[in-house]
Short mmCIF file of N, CA and C in Angstrom, two decimals:
data_model
loop_
_atom_site.label_atom_id
_atom_site.label_comp_id
_atom_site.label_asym_id
_atom_site.label_seq_id
_atom_site.Cartn_x
_atom_site.Cartn_y
_atom_site.Cartn_z
N UNK E 1 72.64 7.80 -143.40
CA UNK E 1 74.07 8.53 -144.31
C UNK E 1 74.49 7.52 -145.05
N UNK E 2 75.54 7.74 -146.19
CA UNK E 2 75.68 6.89 -147.02
C UNK E 2 77.34 7.64 -146.89
N UNK E 3 78.12 6.65 -146.87
CA UNK E 3 79.87 7.51 -146.68
C UNK E 3 80.63 6.80 -148.09
N UNK E 4 81.09 7.46 -148.62
CA UNK E 4 82.12 6.91 -149.83
C UNK E 4 83.12 5.89 -148.94
N UNK E 5 83.48 4.73 -150.27
CA UNK E 5 84.51 4.06 -149.86
C UNK E 5 85.88 5.04 -150.10
N UNK E 6 86.94 4.72 -149.65
CA UNK E 6 88.40 5.34 -150.00
C UNK E 6 88.15 6.84 -149.76
N UNK E 7 87.43 7.33 -148.72
CA UNK E 7 87.24 8.42 -148.45
C UNK E 7 87.87 9.08 -147.18
N UNK E 8 88.42 9.86 -146.84
CA UNK E 8 88.82 10.29 -145.24
C UNK E 8 87.57 10.91 -144.55
N UNK E 9 87.31 10.51 -143.47
CA UNK E 9 86.18 11.46 -143.02
C UNK E 9 86.62 11.65 -141.57
N UNK E 10 86.06 12.78 -140.66
CA UNK E 10 86.46 13.15 -139.87
C UNK E 10 85.64 12.76 -138.51
N UNK E 11 86.16 11.68 -137.71
CA UNK E 11 84.80 11.00 -136.80
C UNK E 11 84.50 11.86 -135.68
N UNK E 12 84.84 13.39 -135.79
CA UNK E 12 84.14 14.21 -134.76
C UNK E 12 82.89 15.04 -135.43
N UNK E 13 83.00 14.64 -136.62
CA UNK E 13 82.12 15.41 -137.41
C UNK E 13 81.07 14.78 -138.17
N UNK E 14 81.03 13.54 -137.69
CA UNK E 14 80.03 12.56 -138.73
C UNK E 14 78.62 12.47 -138.03
N UNK E 15 78.71 12.90 -136.84
CA UNK E 15 77.22 12.83 -136.17
C UNK E 15 77.09 13.98 -135.15
N UNK E 16 76.13 14.73 -134.96
CA UNK E 16 76.20 15.82 -133.66
C UNK E 16 75.14 15.32 -132.49
N UNK E 17 75.42 16.01 -131.51
CA UNK E 17 74.52 15.80 -130.05
C UNK E 17 73.44 16.54 -130.71
N UNK E 18 72.28 15.71 -129.94
CA UNK E 18 70.64 16.54 -130.04
C UNK E 18 70.80 16.74 -128.63
N UNK E 19 69.60 17.80 -128.34
CA UNK E 19 69.57 18.02 -126.66
C UNK E 19 68.17 16.68 -126.33
N UNK E 20 68.59 16.25 -125.20
CA UNK E 20 67.68 14.99 -124.97
C UNK E 20 67.27 14.10 -125.69
N UNK E 21 68.05 13.45 -126.77
CA UNK E 21 68.34 12.48 -127.56
C UNK E 21 69.44 11.45 -127.70
N UNK E 22 68.98 10.56 -128.28
CA UNK E 22 69.88 9.43 -128.74
C UNK E 22 69.84 9.40 -130.15
N UNK E 23 71.00 9.72 -130.93
CA UNK E 23 71.42 9.74 -132.23
C UNK E 23 71.96 8.79 -132.69
N UNK E 24 71.77 7.99 -133.85
CA UNK E 24 72.58 7.41 -134.44
C UNK E 24 72.59 7.28 -136.00
N UNK E 25 73.51 6.51 -136.27
CA UNK E 25 73.89 6.59 -137.85
C UNK E 25 74.42 5.52 -138.43
N UNK E 26 73.94 4.78 -139.33
CA UNK E 26 75.02 3.50 -139.82
C UNK E 26 75.89 3.82 -140.55
N UNK E 27 77.29 3.29 -140.46
CA UNK E 27 78.27 3.90 -141.49
C UNK E 27 78.65 2.66 -142.27
N UNK E 28 78.44 1.55 -141.92
CA UNK E 28 78.38 0.25 -142.68
C UNK E 28 77.24 -0.69 -142.47
N UNK E 29 76.45 -1.43 -143.60
CA UNK E 29 75.63 -2.11 -143.13
C UNK E 29 75.82 -3.28 -143.97
N UNK E 30 76.29 -4.28 -143.63
CA UNK E 30 76.20 -5.66 -144.39
C UNK E 30 75.48 -6.63 -143.78
N UNK E 31 75.56 -7.79 -144.67
CA UNK E 31 74.75 -9.03 -144.05
C UNK E 31 75.73 -9.67 -142.85
N UNK E 32 76.71 -9.25 -143.01
CA UNK E 32 78.08 -10.00 -141.30
C UNK E 32 78.21 -9.20 -140.66
N UNK E 33 77.72 -7.71 -140.36
CA UNK E 33 77.63 -7.00 -139.70
C UNK E 33 77.44 -5.54 -139.50
N UNK E 34 77.26 -4.58 -138.69
CA UNK E 34 77.38 -3.41 -138.98
C UNK E 34 78.02 -2.78 -138.05
N UNK E 35 78.43 -1.37 -138.35
CA UNK E 35 79.24 -0.29 -137.91
C UNK E 35 78.29 1.03 -137.54
N UNK E 36 77.85 1.45 -136.10
CA UNK E 36 77.00 2.69 -136.38
C UNK E 36 77.57 3.50 -135.37
N UNK E 37 77.44 4.81 -135.64
CA UNK E 37 77.74 5.80 -134.74
C UNK E 37 76.50 6.49 -133.93
N UNK E 38 77.09 6.42 -132.44
CA UNK E 38 75.66 7.13 -131.69
C UNK E 38 76.27 8.45 -130.94
N UNK E 39 75.26 9.22 -130.65
CA UNK E 39 75.60 9.96 -129.79
C UNK E 39 74.58 10.56 -128.95
N UNK E 40 74.86 10.25 -127.40
CA UNK E 40 73.75 10.71 -126.35
C UNK E 40 74.22 11.83 -125.48
N UNK E 41 73.24 12.59 -125.35
CA UNK E 41 73.36 13.62 -124.52
C UNK E 41 73.20 13.19 -123.15
N UNK E 42 73.67 14.00 -122.13
CA UNK E 42 74.21 13.12 -120.92
C UNK E 42 72.49 13.47 -120.23
N UNK E 43 72.43 11.84 -119.54
CA UNK E 43 71.66 11.64 -118.75
C UNK E 43 70.79 10.55 -119.58
N UNK E 44 70.72 10.68 -120.95
CA UNK E 44 69.98 9.59 -122.05
C UNK E 44 70.73 8.37 -122.15
N UNK E 45 70.28 7.11 -122.28
CA UNK E 45 70.58 6.17 -122.20
C UNK E 45 69.69 5.01 -123.15
N UNK E 46 69.79 3.49 -122.93
CA UNK E 46 69.27 2.56 -123.54
C UNK E 46 68.91 1.39 -122.38
N UNK E 47 68.12 1.19 -122.51
CA UNK E 47 67.44 0.44 -121.40
C UNK E 47 67.81 -1.33 -121.62
N UNK E 48 68.04 -1.70 -120.50
CA UNK E 48 68.58 -3.49 -120.67
C UNK E 48 68.02 -4.20 -121.74
N UNK E 49 68.76 -4.73 -122.52
CA UNK E 49 68.27 -5.33 -123.55
C UNK E 49 69.70 -6.58 -123.97
N UNK E 50 69.49 -7.54 -124.91
CA UNK E 50 70.76 -8.17 -125.34
C UNK E 50 70.62 -8.34 -126.93
N UNK E 51 71.22 -8.80 -127.55
CA UNK E 51 71.91 -8.81 -129.20
C UNK E 51 72.25 -10.25 -129.42
N UNK E 52 71.49 -10.83 -130.48
CA UNK E 52 72.16 -12.16 -130.19
C UNK E 52 73.96 -12.10 -130.75
N UNK E 53 74.71 -11.20 -131.34
CA UNK E 53 75.89 -11.06 -131.71
C UNK E 53 77.21 -10.45 -130.39
N UNK E 54 78.21 -10.71 -130.68
CA UNK E 54 79.12 -10.10 -129.93
C UNK E 54 79.09 -8.49 -130.62
N UNK E 55 79.66 -7.59 -129.44
CA UNK E 55 79.15 -5.99 -130.30
C UNK E 55 80.43 -5.42 -129.39
N UNK E 56 81.36 -4.38 -129.84
CA UNK E 56 82.26 -3.65 -129.77
C UNK E 56 81.95 -1.99 -129.32
N UNK E 57 81.80 -1.68 -128.63
CA UNK E 57 81.82 -0.26 -127.95
C UNK E 57 82.88 0.20 -128.29
N UNK E 58 82.95 1.49 -128.87
CA UNK E 58 84.42 2.41 -128.81
C UNK E 58 84.19 3.56 -128.40
N UNK E 59 84.33 4.10 -127.44
CA UNK E 59 84.10 5.85 -126.86
C UNK E 59 84.74 6.74 -127.50
N UNK E 60 84.35 7.48 -128.20
CA UNK E 60 84.93 8.63 -129.02
C UNK E 60 84.79 10.14 -128.53
N UNK E 61 83.95 10.20 -127.28
CA UNK E 61 83.98 11.53 -126.71
C UNK E 61 83.30 11.18 -125.20
N UNK E 62 83.56 11.62 -124.53
CA UNK E 62 82.38 11.74 -123.28
C UNK E 62 82.73 10.35 -122.31
N UNK E 63 81.44 10.07 -121.43
CA UNK E 63 81.76 9.18 -120.30
C UNK E 63 80.42 8.34 -120.18
N UNK E 64 80.50 7.22 -120.26
CA UNK E 64 79.21 6.31 -120.13
C UNK E 64 79.66 5.55 -119.18
N UNK E 65 78.43 5.09 -118.29
CA UNK E 65 78.20 3.98 -117.50
C UNK E 65 77.44 2.81 -118.28
N UNK E 66 78.35 1.25 -118.12
CA UNK E 66 77.67 0.53 -119.29
C UNK E 66 77.72 -0.61 -118.07
N UNK E 67 76.61 -1.57 -117.91
CA UNK E 67 76.30 -2.58 -117.71
C UNK E 67 76.21 -3.84 -118.01
N UNK E 68 76.79 -4.77 -117.67
CA UNK E 68 76.62 -5.93 -118.57
C UNK E 68 76.95 -7.11 -117.78
N UNK E 69 75.54 -7.72 -117.52
CA UNK E 69 75.50 -9.35 -117.00
C UNK E 69 75.63 -8.19 -115.43
N UNK E 70 74.71 -7.15 -115.14
CA UNK E 70 74.64 -6.62 -113.93
C UNK E 70 75.97 -6.21 -113.45
N UNK E 71 77.28 -6.04 -114.02
CA UNK E 71 78.28 -5.78 -113.63
C UNK E 71 78.63 -4.19 -114.35
N UNK E 72 78.63 -3.18 -113.75
CA UNK E 72 78.86 -1.85 -113.87
C UNK E 72 80.12 -1.43 -114.68
N UNK E 73 80.55 -0.29 -115.51
CA UNK E 73 82.08 -0.33 -115.78
C UNK E 73 81.85 1.33 -116.45
N UNK E 74 82.68 1.86 -116.32
CA UNK E 74 82.96 3.09 -116.50
C UNK E 74 83.64 3.30 -117.89
N UNK E 75 83.25 3.94 -118.93
CA UNK E 75 84.21 4.34 -119.95
C UNK E 75 84.43 5.61 -120.08
N UNK E 76 85.33 5.90 -120.84
CA UNK E 76 85.57 7.24 -120.91
C UNK E 76 86.19 7.33 -122.47
N UNK E 77 86.61 8.52 -123.29
CA UNK E 77 86.92 8.86 -124.39
C UNK E 77 88.17 7.76 -124.35
N UNK E 78 88.20 7.12 -125.72
CA UNK E 78 89.55 6.08 -125.68
C UNK E 78 89.34 4.73 -125.67
N UNK E 79 88.19 4.43 -124.72
CA UNK E 79 87.98 3.25 -123.92
C UNK E 79 87.13 2.39 -125.15
N UNK E 80 87.41 1.39 -124.88
CA UNK E 80 86.51 -0.06 -125.89
C UNK E 80 86.21 -1.11 -124.91
N UNK E 81 85.11 -1.48 -125.32
CA UNK E 81 84.89 -3.09 -124.58
C UNK E 81 83.82 -3.96 -125.31
N UNK E 82 83.89 -5.04 -125.21
CA UNK E 82 83.31 -6.17 -125.94
C UNK E 82 81.93 -6.67 -125.27
N UNK E 83 81.12 -6.44 -125.80
CA UNK E 83 79.95 -6.83 -124.92
C UNK E 83 79.52 -8.59 -125.60
N UNK E 84 79.44 -9.44 -124.89
CA UNK E 84 79.26 -10.47 -125.25
C UNK E 84 77.59 -10.69 -125.82
N UNK E 85 77.95 -11.54 -126.68
CA UNK E 85 76.32 -12.06 -127.28
C UNK E 85 75.32 -12.60 -126.39
N UNK E 86 74.05 -12.18 -126.23
CA UNK E 86 73.13 -12.93 -125.30
C UNK E 86 72.97 -12.63 -123.79
N UNK E 87 73.98 -11.38 -123.84
CA UNK E 87 74.20 -11.03 -122.43
C UNK E 87 73.44 -9.49 -122.04
N UNK E 88 72.34 -9.46 -121.14
CA UNK E 88 71.79 -7.99 -120.85
C UNK E 88 72.50 -7.29 -120.58
N UNK E 89 72.62 -5.81 -120.92
CA UNK E 89 73.81 -4.84 -121.55
C UNK E 89 72.76 -3.37 -121.62
N UNK E 90 72.99 -2.45 -120.86
CA UNK E 90 72.72 -1.32 -120.57
C UNK E 90 73.32 -0.36 -120.60
N UNK E 91 73.16 0.88 -121.54
CA UNK E 91 73.98 2.32 -121.55
C UNK E 91 73.23 3.42 -120.59
N UNK E 92 74.20 4.15 -119.73
CA UNK E 92 73.43 5.30 -119.71
C UNK E 92 74.58 6.70 -120.02
N UNK E 93 74.52 7.58 -120.25
CA UNK E 93 75.71 8.97 -120.74
C UNK E 93 75.60 9.44 -119.36
N UNK E 94 76.64 9.36 -118.60
CA UNK E 94 77.10 10.18 -117.56
C UNK E 94 77.55 11.62 -118.14
N UNK E 95 77.90 11.80 -119.34
CA UNK E 95 78.25 12.96 -119.84
C UNK E 95 77.95 13.28 -121.18
N UNK E 96 77.88 14.01 -122.35
CA UNK E 96 77.44 13.53 -123.41
C UNK E 96 78.58 12.81 -123.65
N UNK E 97 78.09 11.85 -124.73
CA UNK E 97 79.17 10.82 -125.35
C UNK E 97 78.88 10.51 -126.59
N UNK E 98 79.83 10.02 -127.54
CA UNK E 98 79.77 9.67 -128.74
C UNK E 98 80.39 7.91 -128.74
N UNK E 99 79.89 7.16 -129.30
CA UNK E 99 80.88 6.03 -129.48
C UNK E 99 80.38 5.40 -131.02
N UNK E 100 81.06 4.25 -131.12
CA UNK E 100 81.12 3.28 -132.61
C UNK E 100 80.92 2.30 -131.90
N UNK E 101 79.58 1.74 -132.52
CA UNK E 101 79.22 0.10 -132.35
C UNK E 101 79.50 -0.81 -133.34
N UNK E 102 80.48 -1.76 -133.11
CA UNK E 102 80.36 -2.57 -134.05
C UNK E 102 79.95 -4.25 -133.91
N UNK E 103 78.91 -4.42 -134.43
CA UNK E 103 78.48 -5.84 -134.49
C UNK E 103 78.74 -6.59 -135.64
N UNK E 104 79.32 -7.75 -135.27
CA UNK E 104 79.80 -9.10 -136.28
C UNK E 104 78.92 -10.04 -135.96
N UNK E 105 78.16 -10.41 -137.10
CA UNK E 105 77.01 -11.21 -137.05
C UNK E 105 77.80 -12.63 -137.55
N UNK E 106 78.10 -13.07 -136.67
CA UNK E 106 78.82 -14.48 -137.19
C UNK E 106 79.32 -15.15 -136.01
#
């Protein structure tokens, strides 16, 4: 997806849920970082992994369980959390959920 700058977009319509899937689309991709939107179907997730940069998760719909360094967090629509660089984390969709992931590479 390529979004035009200086144009208004409705966050609810940028990505759709797909049954038994995790869907993503990059909104901005630069050398200095990315902003990616995800839609997870209920029960879907991402297994434990780490990233070399801090990343902010902003939930825009639904509920997820997020584990960071073996500590579990429940996030709901409107919540956000920063995942620190090089620390293992995993995601699990308690309900269908959408999130924006902002990663800054510096």
